[in-house]
Tab-separated table of C-alpha atoms in Angstrom:
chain	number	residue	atom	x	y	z
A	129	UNK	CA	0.000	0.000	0.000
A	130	UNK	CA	1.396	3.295	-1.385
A	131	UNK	CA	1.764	6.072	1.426
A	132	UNK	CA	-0.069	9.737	0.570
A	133	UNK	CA	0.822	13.132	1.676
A	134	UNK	CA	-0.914	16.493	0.997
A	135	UNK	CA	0.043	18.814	-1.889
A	136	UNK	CA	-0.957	22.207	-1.763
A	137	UNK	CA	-2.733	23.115	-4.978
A	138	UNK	CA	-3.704	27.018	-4.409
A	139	UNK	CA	-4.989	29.265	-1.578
A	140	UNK	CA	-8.209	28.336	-0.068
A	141	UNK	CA	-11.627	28.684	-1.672
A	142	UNK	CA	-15.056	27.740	-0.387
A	143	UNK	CA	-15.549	25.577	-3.391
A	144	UNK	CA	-12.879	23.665	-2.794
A	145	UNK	CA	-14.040	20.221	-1.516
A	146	UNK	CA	-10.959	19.254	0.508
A	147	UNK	CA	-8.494	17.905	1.963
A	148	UNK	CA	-7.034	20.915	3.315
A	149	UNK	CA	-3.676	22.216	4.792
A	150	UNK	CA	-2.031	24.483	5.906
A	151	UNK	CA	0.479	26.989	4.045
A	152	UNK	CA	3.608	24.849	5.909
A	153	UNK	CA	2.212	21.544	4.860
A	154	UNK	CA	0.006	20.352	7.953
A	155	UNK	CA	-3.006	18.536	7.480
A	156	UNK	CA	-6.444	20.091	8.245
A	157	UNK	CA	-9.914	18.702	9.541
A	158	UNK	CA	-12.632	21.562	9.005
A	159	UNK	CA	-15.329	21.303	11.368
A	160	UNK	CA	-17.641	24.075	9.392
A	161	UNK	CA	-16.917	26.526	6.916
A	162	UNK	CA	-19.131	29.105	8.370
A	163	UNK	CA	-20.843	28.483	11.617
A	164	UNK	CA	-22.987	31.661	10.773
A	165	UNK	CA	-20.616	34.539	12.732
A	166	UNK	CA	-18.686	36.566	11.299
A	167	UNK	CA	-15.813	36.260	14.002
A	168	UNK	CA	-15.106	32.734	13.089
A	169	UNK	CA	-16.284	31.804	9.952
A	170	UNK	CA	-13.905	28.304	9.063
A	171	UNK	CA	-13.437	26.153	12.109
A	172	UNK	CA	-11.127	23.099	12.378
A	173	UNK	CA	-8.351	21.268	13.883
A	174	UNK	CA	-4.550	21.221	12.522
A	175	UNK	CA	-3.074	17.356	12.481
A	176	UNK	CA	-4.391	16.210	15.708
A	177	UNK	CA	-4.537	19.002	17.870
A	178	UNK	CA	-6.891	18.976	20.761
A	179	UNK	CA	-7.873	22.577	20.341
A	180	UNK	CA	-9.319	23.980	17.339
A	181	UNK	CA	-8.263	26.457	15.273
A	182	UNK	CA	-10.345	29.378	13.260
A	183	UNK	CA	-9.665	31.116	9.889
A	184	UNK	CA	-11.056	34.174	7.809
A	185	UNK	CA	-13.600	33.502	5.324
A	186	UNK	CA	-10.675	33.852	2.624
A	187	UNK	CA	-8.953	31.037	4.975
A	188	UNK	CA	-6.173	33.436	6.702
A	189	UNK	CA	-5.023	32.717	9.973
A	190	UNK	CA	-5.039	35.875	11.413
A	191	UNK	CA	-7.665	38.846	10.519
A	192	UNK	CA	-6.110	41.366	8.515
A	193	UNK	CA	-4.771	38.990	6.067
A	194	UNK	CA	-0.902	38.808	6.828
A	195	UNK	CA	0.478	35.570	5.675
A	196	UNK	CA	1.250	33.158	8.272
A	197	UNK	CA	2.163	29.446	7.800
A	198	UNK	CA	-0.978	28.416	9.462
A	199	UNK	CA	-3.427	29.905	6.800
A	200	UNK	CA	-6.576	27.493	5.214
A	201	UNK	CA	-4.763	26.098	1.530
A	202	UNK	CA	-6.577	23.886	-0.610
A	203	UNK	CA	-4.889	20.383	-1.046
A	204	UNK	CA	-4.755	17.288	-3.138
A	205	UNK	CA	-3.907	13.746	-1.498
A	206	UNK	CA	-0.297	12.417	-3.821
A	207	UNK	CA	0.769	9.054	-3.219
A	208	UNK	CA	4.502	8.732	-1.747
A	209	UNK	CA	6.783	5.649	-2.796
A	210	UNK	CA	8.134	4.302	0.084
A	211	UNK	CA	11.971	3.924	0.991
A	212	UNK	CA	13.991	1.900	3.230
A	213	UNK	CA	17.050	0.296	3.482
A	214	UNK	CA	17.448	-3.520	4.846
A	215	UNK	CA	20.921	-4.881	6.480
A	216	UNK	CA	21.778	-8.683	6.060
A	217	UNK	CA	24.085	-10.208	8.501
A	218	UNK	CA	25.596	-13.696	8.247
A	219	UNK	CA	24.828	-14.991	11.735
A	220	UNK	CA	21.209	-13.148	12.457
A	221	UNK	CA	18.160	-11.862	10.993
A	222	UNK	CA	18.299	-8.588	9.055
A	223	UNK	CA	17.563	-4.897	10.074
A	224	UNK	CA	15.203	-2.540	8.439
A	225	UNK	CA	16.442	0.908	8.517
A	226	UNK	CA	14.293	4.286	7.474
A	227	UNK	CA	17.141	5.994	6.372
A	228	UNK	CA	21.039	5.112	4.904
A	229	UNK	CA	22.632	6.864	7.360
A	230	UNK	CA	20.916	4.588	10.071
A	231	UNK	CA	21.355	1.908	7.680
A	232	UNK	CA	25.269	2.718	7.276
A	233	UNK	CA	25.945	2.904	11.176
A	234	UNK	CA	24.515	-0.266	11.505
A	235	UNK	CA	26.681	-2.471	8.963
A	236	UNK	CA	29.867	-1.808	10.984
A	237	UNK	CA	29.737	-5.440	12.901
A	238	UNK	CA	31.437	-8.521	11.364
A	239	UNK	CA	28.449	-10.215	10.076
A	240	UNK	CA	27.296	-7.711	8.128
A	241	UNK	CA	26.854	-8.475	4.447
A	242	UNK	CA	25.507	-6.024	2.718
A	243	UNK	CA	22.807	-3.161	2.379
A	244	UNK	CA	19.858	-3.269	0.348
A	245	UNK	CA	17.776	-0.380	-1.136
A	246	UNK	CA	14.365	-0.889	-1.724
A	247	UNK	CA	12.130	1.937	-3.375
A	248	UNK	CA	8.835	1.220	-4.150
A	249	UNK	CA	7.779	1.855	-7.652
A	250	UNK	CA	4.347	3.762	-7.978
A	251	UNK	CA	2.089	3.162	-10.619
A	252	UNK	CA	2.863	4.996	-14.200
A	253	UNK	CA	6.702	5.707	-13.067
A	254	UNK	CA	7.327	2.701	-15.236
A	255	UNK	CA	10.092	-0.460	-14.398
């Protein structure tokens, strides 16, 4: 299964059906887009956060429009190939390793045999 992450396709828009984000990259539940004030307009929560957060009708963060990296932007879900690195020893099971450079601090022991890099390939990127 193919990870996803947000891409930011524009500013916000009321037309826009989701997902959202923010203008640094940070997912974004909406709750309403207008719960009929005109204080708080678009409520919802950032990631996971326990407290939610309000924007402008035109989806800025703070009232007189100033760009902040919490503003409302519309999004598209992208899928992600995933990456990883596996070590093979001779005398015990391998390691999985998120990165090479956890990979490559790893493989300084005896056993180890070598490092393998495994990228998944997503669908239309071809062999």
């Amino acid at each position: 299964m193919t990870q996803k992450k947000l891409e930011i396709i524009g500013p916000y828009t009321p037309e826009h059906e989701g997902p959202f984000c923010t203008r640094d990259g940070r997912g974004v539940r909406l709750l309403t887009k207008t719960d009929g004030s005109k204080e708080f307009p678009i409520v919802g929560f950032i990631n996971n956060e326990r407290t939610a957060s309000v924007w402008t009708e035109h989806g800025f963060y703070f009232d007189d429009g100033t760009k902040d990296e919490s503003d409302l932007m519309n999004a598209r879900e992208v899928h992600v190939a995933r990456e990883f690195w596996i070590n093979e020893y001779a005398f015990y099971n391998a390691t999985l390793h998120e990165d090479e450079g956890s990979a490559k601090e790893a493989s300084e022991v005896k056993s180890f045999i070598r490092t393998i890099h495994v990228r998944e390939v997503l669908p239309g990127e071809g062999v």
